[in-house]
PDB file of C-alpha atoms and ligand atoms in Angstrom:
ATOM      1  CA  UNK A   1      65.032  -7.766  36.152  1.00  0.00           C
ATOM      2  CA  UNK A   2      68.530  -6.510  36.920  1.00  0.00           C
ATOM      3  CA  UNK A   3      67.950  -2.756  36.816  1.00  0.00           C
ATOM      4  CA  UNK A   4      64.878  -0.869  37.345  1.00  0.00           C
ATOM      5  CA  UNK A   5      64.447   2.750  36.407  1.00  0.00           C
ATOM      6  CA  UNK A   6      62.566   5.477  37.743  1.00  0.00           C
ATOM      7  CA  UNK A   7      62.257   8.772  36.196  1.00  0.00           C
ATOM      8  CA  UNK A   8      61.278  12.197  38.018  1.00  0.00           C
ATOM      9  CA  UNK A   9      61.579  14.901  36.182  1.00  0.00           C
ATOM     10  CA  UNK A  10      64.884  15.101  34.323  1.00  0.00           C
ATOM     11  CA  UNK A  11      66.836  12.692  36.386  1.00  0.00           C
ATOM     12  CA  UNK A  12      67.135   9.033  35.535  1.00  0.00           C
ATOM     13  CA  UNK A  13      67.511   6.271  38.650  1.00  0.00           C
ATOM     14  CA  UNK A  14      68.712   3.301  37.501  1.00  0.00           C
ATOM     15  CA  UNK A  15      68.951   0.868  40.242  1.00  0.00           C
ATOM     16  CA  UNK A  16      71.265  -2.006  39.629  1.00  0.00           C
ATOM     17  CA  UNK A  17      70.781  -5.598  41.436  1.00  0.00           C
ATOM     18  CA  UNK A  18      72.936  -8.787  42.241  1.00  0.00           C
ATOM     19  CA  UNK A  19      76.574  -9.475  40.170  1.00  0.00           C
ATOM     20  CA  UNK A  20      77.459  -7.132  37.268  1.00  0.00           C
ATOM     21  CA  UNK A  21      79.621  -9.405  35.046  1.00  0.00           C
ATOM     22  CA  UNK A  22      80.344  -9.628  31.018  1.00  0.00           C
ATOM     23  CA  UNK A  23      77.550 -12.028  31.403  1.00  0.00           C
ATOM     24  CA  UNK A  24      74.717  -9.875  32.595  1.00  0.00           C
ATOM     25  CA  UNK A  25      76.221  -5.985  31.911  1.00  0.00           C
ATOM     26  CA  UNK A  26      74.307  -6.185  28.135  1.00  0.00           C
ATOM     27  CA  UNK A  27      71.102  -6.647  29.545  1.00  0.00           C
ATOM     28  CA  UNK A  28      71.834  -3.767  31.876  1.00  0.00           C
ATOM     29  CA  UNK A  29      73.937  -1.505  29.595  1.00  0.00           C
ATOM     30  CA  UNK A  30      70.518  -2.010  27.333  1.00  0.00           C
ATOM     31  CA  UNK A  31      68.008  -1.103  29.272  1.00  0.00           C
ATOM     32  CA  UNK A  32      69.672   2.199  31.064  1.00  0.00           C
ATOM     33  CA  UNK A  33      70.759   3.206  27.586  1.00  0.00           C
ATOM     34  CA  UNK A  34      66.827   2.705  26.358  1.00  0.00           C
ATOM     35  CA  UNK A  35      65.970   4.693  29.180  1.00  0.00           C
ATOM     36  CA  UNK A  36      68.343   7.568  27.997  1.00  0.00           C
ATOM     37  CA  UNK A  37      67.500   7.494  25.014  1.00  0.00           C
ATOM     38  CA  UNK A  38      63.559   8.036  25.844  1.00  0.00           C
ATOM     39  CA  UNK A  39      63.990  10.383  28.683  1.00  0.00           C
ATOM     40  CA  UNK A  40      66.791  12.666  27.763  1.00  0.00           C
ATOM     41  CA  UNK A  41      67.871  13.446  31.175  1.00  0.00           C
ATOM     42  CA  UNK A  42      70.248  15.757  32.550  1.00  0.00           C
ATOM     43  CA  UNK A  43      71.299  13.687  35.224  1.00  0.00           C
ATOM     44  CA  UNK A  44      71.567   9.854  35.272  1.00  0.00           C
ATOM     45  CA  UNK A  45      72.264   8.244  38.561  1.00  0.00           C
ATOM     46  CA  UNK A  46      73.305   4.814  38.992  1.00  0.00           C
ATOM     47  CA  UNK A  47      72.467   3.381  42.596  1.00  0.00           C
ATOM     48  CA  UNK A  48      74.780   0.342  43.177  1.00  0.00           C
ATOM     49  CA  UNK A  49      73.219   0.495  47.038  1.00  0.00           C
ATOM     50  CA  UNK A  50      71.862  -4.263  45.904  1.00  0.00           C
ATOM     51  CA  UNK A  51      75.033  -5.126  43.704  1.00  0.00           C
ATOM     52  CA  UNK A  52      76.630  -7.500  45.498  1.00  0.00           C
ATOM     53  CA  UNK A  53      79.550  -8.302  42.736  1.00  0.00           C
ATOM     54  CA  UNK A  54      81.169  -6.184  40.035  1.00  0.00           C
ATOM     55  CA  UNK A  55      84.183  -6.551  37.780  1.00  0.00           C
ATOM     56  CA  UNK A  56      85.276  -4.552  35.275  1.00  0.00           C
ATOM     57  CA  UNK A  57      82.843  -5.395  33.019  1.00  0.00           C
ATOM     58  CA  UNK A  58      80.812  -3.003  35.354  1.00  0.00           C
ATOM     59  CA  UNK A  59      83.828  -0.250  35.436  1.00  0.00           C
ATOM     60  CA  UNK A  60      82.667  -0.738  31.153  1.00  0.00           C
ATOM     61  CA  UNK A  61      79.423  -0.241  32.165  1.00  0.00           C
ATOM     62  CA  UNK A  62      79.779   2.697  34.022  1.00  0.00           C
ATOM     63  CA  UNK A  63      82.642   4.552  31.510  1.00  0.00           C
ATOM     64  CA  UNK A  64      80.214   3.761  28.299  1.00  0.00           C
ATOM     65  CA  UNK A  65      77.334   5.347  29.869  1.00  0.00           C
ATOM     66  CA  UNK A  66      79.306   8.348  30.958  1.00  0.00           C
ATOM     67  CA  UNK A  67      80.186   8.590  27.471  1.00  0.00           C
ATOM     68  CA  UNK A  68      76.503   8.382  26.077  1.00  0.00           C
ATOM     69  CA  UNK A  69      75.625  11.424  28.833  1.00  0.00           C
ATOM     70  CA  UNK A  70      78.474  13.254  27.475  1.00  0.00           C
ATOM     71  CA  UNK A  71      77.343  13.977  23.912  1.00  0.00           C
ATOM     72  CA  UNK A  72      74.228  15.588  25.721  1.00  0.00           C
ATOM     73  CA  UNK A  73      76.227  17.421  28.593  1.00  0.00           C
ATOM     74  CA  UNK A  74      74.269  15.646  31.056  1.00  0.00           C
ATOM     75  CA  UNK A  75      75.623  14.380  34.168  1.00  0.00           C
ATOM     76  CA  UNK A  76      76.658  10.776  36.032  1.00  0.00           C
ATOM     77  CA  UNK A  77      76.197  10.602  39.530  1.00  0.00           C
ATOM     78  CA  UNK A  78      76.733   7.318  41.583  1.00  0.00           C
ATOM     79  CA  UNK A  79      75.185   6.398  44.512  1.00  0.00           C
ATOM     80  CA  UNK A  80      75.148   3.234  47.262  1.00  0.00           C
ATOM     81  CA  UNK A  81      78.500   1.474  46.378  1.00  0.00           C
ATOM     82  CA  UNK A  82      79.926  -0.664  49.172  1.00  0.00           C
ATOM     83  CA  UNK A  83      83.582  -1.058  50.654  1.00  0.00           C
ATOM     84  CA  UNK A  84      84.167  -3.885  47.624  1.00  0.00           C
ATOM     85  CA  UNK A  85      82.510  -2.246  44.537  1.00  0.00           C
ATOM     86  CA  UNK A  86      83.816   1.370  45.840  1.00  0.00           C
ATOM     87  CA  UNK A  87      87.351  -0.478  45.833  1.00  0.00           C
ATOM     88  CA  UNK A  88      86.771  -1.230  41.853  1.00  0.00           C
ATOM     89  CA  UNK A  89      85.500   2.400  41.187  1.00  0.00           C
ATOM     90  CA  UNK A  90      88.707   3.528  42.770  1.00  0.00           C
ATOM     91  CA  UNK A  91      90.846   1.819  40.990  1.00  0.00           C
ATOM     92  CA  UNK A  92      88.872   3.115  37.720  1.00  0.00           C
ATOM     93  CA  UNK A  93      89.306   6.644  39.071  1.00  0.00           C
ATOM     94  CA  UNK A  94      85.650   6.479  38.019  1.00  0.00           C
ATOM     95  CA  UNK A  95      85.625   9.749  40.522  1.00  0.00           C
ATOM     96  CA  UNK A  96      87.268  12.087  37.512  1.00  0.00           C
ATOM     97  CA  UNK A  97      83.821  11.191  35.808  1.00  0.00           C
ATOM     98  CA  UNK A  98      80.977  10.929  38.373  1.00  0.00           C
ATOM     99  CA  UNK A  99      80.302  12.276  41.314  1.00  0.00           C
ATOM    100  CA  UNK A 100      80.314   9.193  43.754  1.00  0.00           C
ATOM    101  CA  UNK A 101      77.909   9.636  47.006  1.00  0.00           C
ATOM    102  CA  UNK A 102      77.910   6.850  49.612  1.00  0.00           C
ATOM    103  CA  UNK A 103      74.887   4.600  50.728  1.00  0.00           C
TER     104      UNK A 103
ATOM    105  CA  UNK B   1     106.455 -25.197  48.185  1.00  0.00           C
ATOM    106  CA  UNK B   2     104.004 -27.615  49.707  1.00  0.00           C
ATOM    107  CA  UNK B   3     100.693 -27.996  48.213  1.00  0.00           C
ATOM    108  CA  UNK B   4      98.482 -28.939  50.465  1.00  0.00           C
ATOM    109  CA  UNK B   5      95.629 -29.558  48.241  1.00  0.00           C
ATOM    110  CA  UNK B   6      94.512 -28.647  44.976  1.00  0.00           C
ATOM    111  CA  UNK B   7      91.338 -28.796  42.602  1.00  0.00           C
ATOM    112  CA  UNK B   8      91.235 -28.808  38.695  1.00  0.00           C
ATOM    113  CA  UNK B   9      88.294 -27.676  37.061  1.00  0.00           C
ATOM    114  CA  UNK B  10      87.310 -27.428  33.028  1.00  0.00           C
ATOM    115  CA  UNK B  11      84.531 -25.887  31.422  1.00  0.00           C
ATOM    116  CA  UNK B  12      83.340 -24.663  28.405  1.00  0.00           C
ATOM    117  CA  UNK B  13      84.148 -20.647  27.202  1.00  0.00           C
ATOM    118  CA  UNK B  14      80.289 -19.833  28.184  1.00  0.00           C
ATOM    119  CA  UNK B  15      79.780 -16.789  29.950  1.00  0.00           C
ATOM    120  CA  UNK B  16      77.465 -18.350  32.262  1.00  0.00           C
ATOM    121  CA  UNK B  17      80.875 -20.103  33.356  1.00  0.00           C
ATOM    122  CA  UNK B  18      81.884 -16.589  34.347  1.00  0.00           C
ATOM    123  CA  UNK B  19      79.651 -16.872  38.320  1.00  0.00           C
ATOM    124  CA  UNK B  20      80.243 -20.347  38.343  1.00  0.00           C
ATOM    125  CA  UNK B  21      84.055 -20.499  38.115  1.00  0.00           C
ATOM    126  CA  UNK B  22      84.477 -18.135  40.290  1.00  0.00           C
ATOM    127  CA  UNK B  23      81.932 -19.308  43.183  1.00  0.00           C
ATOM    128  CA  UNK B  24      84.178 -22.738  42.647  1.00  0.00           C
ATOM    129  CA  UNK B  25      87.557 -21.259  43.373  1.00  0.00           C
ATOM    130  CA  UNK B  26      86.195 -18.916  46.215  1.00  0.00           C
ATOM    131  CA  UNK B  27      84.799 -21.444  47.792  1.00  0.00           C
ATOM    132  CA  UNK B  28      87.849 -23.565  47.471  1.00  0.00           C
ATOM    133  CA  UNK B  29      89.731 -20.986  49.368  1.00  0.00           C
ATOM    134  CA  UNK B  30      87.175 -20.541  51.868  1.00  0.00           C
ATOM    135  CA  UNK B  31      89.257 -23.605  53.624  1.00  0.00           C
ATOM    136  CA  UNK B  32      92.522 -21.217  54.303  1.00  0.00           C
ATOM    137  CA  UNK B  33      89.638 -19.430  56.438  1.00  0.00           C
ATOM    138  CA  UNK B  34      89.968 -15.792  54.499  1.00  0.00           C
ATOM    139  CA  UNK B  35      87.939 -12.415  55.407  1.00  0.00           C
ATOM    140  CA  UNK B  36      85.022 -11.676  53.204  1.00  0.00           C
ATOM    141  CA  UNK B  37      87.551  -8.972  51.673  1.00  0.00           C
ATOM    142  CA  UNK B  38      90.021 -11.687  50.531  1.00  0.00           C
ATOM    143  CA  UNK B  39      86.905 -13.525  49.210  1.00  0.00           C
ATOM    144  CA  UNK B  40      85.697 -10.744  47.267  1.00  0.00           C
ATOM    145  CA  UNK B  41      89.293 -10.210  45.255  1.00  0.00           C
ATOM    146  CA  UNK B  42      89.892 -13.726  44.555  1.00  0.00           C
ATOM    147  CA  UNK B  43      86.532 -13.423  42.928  1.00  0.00           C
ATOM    148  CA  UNK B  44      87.131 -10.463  41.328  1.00  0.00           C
ATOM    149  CA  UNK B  45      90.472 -11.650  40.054  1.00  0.00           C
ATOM    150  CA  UNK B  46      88.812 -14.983  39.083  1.00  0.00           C
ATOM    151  CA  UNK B  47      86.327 -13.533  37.088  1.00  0.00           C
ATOM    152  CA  UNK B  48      88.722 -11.214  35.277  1.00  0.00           C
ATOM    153  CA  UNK B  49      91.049 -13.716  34.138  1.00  0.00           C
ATOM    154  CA  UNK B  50      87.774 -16.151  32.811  1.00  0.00           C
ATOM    155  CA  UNK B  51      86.195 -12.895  31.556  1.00  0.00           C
ATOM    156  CA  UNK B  52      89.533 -12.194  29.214  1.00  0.00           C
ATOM    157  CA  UNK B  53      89.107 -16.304  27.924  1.00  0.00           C
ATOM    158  CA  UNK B  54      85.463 -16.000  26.861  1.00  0.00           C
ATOM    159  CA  UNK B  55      85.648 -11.932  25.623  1.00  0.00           C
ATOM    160  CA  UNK B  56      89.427 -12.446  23.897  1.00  0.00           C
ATOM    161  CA  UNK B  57      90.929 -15.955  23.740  1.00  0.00           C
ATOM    162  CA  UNK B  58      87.434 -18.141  22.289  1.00  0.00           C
ATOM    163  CA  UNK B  59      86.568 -14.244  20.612  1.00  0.00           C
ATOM    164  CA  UNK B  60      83.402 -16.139  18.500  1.00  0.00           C
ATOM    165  CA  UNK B  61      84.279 -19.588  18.913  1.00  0.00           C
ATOM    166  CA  UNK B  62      83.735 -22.061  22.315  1.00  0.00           C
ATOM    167  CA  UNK B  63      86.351 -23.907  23.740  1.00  0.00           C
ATOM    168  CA  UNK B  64      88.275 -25.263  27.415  1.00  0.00           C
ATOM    169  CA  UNK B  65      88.721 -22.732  30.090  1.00  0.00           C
ATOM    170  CA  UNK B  66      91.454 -24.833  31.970  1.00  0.00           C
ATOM    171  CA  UNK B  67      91.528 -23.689  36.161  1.00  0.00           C
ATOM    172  CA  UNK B  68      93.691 -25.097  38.508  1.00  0.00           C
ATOM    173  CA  UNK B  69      93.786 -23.900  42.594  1.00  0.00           C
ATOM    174  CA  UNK B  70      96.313 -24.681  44.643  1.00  0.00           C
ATOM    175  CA  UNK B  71      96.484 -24.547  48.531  1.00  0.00           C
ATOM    176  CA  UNK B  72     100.634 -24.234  49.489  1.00  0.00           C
ATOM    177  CA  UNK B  73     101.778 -23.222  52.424  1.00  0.00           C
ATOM    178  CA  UNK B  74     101.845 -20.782  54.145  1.00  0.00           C
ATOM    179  CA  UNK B  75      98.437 -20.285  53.654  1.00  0.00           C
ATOM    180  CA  UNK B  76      98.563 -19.371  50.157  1.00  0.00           C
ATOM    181  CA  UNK B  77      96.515 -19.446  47.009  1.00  0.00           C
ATOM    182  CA  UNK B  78      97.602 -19.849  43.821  1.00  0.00           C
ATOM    183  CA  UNK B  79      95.258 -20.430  40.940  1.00  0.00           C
ATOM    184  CA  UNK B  80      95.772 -20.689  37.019  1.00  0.00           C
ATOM    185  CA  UNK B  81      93.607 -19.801  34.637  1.00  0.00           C
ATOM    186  CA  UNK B  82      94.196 -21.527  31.067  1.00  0.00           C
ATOM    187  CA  UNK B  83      93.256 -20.793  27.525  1.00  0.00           C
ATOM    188  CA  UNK B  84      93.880 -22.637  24.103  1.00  0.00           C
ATOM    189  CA  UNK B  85      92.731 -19.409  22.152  1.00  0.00           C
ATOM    190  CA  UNK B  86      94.439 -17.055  20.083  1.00  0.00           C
ATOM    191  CA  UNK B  87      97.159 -15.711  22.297  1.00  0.00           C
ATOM    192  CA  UNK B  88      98.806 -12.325  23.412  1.00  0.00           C
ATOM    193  CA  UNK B  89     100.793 -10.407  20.425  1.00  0.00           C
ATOM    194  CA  UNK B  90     102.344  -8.110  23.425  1.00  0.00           C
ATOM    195  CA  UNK B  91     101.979  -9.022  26.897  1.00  0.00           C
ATOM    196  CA  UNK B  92     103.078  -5.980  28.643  1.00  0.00           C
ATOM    197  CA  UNK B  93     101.318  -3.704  26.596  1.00  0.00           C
ATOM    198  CA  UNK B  94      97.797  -5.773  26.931  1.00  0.00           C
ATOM    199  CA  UNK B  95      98.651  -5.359  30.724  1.00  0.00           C
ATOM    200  CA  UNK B  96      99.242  -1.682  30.949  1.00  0.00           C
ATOM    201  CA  UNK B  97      96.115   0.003  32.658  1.00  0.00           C
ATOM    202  CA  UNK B  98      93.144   1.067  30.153  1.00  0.00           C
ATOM    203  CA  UNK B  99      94.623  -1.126  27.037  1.00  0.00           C
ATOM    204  CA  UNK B 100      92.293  -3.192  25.552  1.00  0.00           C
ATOM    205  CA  UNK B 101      91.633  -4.206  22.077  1.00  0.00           C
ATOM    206  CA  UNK B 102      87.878  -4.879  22.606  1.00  0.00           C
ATOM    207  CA  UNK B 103      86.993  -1.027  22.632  1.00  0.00           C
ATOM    208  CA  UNK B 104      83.215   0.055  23.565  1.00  0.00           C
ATOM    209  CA  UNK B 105      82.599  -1.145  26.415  1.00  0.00           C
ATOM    210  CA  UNK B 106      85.692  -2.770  27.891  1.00  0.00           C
ATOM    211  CA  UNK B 107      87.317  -0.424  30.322  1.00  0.00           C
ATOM    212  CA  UNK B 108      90.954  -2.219  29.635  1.00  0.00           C
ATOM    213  CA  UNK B 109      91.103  -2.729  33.164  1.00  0.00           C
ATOM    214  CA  UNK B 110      90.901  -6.702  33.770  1.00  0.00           C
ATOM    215  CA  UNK B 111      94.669  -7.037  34.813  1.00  0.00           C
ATOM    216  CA  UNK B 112      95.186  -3.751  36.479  1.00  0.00           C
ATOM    217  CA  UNK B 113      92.152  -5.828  38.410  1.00  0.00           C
ATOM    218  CA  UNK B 114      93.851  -9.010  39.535  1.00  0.00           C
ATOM    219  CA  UNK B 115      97.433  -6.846  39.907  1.00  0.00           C
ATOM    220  CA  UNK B 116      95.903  -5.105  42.409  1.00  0.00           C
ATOM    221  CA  UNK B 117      93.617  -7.609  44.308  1.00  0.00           C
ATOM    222  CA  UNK B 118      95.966 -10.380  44.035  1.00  0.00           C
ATOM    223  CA  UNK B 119      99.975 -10.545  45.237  1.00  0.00           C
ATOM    224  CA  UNK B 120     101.716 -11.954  42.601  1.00  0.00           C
ATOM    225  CA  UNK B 121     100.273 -12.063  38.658  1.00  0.00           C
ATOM    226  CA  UNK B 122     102.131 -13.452  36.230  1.00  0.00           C
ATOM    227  CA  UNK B 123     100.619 -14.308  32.344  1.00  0.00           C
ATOM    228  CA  UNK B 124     102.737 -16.699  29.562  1.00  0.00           C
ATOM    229  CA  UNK B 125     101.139 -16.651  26.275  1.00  0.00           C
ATOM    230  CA  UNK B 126     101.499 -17.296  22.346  1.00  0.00           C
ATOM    231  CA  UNK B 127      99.970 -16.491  19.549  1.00  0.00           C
ATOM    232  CA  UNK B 128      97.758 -19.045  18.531  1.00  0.00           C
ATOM    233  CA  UNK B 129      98.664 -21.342  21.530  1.00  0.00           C
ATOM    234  CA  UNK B 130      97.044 -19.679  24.186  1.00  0.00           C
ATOM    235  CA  UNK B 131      97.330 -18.244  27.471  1.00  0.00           C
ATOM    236  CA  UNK B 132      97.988 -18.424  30.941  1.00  0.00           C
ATOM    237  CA  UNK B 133      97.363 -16.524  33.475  1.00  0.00           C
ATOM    238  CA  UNK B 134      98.914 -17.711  37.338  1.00  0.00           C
ATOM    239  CA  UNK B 135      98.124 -15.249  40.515  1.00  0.00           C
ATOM    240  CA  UNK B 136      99.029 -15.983  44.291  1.00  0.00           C
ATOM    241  CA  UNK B 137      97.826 -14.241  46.914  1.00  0.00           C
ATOM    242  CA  UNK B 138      98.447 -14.883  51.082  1.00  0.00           C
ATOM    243  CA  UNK B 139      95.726 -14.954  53.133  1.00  0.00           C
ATOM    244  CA  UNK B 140      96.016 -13.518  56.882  1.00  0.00           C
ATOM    245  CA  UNK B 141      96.146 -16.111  59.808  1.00  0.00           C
ATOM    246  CA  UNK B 142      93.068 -14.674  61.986  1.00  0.00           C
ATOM    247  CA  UNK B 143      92.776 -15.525  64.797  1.00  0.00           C
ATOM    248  CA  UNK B 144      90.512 -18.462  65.693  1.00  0.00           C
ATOM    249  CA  UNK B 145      88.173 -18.781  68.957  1.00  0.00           C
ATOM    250  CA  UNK B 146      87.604 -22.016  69.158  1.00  0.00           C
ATOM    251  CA  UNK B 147      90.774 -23.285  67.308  1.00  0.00           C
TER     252      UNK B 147
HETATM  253  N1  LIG C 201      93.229 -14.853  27.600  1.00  0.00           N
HETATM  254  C1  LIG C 201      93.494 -13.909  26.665  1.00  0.00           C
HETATM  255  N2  LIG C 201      93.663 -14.270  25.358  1.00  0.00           N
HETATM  256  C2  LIG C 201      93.929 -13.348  24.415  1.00  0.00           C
HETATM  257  N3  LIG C 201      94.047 -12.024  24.662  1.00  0.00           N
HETATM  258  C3  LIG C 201      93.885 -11.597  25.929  1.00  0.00           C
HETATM  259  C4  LIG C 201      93.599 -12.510  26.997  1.00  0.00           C
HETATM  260  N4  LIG C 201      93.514 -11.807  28.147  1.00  0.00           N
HETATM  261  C5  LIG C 201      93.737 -10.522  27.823  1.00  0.00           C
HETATM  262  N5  LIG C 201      93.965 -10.381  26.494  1.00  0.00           N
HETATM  263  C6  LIG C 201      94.302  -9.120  25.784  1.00  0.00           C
HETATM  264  O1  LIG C 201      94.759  -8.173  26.742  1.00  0.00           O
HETATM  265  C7  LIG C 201      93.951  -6.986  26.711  1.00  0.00           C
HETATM  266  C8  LIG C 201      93.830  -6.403  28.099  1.00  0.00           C
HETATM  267  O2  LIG C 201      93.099  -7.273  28.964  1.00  0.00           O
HETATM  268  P1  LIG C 201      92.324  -6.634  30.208  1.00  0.00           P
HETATM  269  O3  LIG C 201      91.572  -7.703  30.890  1.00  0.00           O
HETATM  270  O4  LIG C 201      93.282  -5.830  31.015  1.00  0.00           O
HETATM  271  O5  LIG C 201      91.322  -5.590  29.519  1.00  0.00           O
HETATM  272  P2  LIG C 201      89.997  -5.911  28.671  1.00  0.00           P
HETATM  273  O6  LIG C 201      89.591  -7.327  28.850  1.00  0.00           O
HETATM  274  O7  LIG C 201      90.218  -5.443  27.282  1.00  0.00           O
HETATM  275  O8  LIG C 201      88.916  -4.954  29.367  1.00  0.00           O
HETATM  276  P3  LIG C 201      88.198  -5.228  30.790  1.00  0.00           P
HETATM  277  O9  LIG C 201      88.911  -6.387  31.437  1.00  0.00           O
HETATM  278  O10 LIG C 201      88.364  -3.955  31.559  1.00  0.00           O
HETATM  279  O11 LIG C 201      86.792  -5.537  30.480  1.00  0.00           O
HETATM  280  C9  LIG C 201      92.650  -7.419  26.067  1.00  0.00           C
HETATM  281  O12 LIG C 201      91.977  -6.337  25.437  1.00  0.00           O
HETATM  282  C10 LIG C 201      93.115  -8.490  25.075  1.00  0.00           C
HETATM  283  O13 LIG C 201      93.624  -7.894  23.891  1.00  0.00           O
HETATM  284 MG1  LIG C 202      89.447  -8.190  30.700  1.00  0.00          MG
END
């Protein structure tokens, strides 16, 4: 599996492994959005600490989830992203939306 | 300028395609000797520009994904990335940061992508002819130990 989740109280972990590409961000965009869906959280956080690839199929990723939070005033945090996949947030200004901590 | 070697490559508009194309052409360049940071934005570029063939060119259909890498001197890369799909109305809007014509869960940010990981993008395209999408970018001379 590409993400797993963990759940503590009202805070969703979804941690995200290997390349996100078109190719696998479905799967992923799936099963963090069934987690949202059944846990309500205020705070999702997406830990990016064993992706070892992203394009902006993942900048999608991230932006479509922020938008799903919205509607329920939770909030995205982002943790683990290294030198490369920070580079791509950065260029997203993915910062104006989530609060980006490093690994 | 001298090309000092060169691969072709086709496949199919699958996104499985998407890792594989662009583990080909990075490990092409891996003989101009680049840093794992030059590695990881040809990739990124790569997969951007196959991405936009399989998502918007082939949009519900399969067909060619034509790429082409070219070695040239001075230790250059230059790789094309070929469509036969339905084309670009209006090129420098589609290329302005955030467009996109996919909605959901595009971000609109594929060329703002290989602008800024790559020197030199530049993208010819018709309607209903296709595209094409050619980016350069130098790769630093390290220096080598046991040259
Ligand atoms: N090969 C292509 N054939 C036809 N249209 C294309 C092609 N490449 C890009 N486009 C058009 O240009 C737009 C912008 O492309 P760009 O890659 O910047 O963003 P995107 O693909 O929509 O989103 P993202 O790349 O962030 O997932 C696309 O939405 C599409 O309309
Ligand atoms: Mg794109």
């Amino acid at each position: 599996m590409s993400v797993e989740i963990n759940v503590t109280g009202e805070v969703v972990t979804a941690y995200l492994s290997g390349e996100i590409d078109h190719h696998n961000a479905k799967e992923m965009r799936e099963s963090i959005d069934n987690a949202i869906e059944l846990n309500m959280p205020t705070l999702l956080v997406l830990d990016f600490k064993n992706v070892s690839f992203m394009d902006s199929s993942g900048i999608g990723l991230v932006m479509g989830r922020y938008r799903n939070l919205a509607k329920s005033g939770a909030e995205l945090h982002i943790t683990g992203a290294e030198a490369g996949i920070g580079k791509m947030l950065k260029l997203a200004g993915i910062e104006k939306l989530a609060k980006l901590e490093g690994r | 300028m001298q090309v000092n070697n060169k691969f072709t490559m086709t496949v199919l508009s699958r996104s499985a395609n998407e890792s594989f194309a662009r583990a080909c052409v990075s490990a092409f360049a891996a003989q101009l000797d680049p840093t794992l940071d030059e590695i990881s934005d040809i990739k990124t570029a790569v997969s951007e520009a196959v991405t936009n063939c399989i998502v918007h060119a082939y949009k519900n259909k399969i067909g060619n994904i034509y790429i082409t890498a070219e070695l040239l001197e001075p230790n250059i890369i230059r790789i094309k990335i070929r469509d036969r799909g339905c084309g670009i109305e209006n090129i420098e809007k589609a290329m302005e940061p955030l467009f996109t014509t996919a909605g959901g869960e595009r971000a609109g940010l594929g060329f703002a992508v290989m602008q800024s990981f790559m020197d030199a993008v530049s993208v010819k395209s018709a309607p209903q002819k296709g595209t094409t999408v050619t980016m350069s970018k130098k790769i630093s001379r390290r220096f080598k130990l046991n040259a």
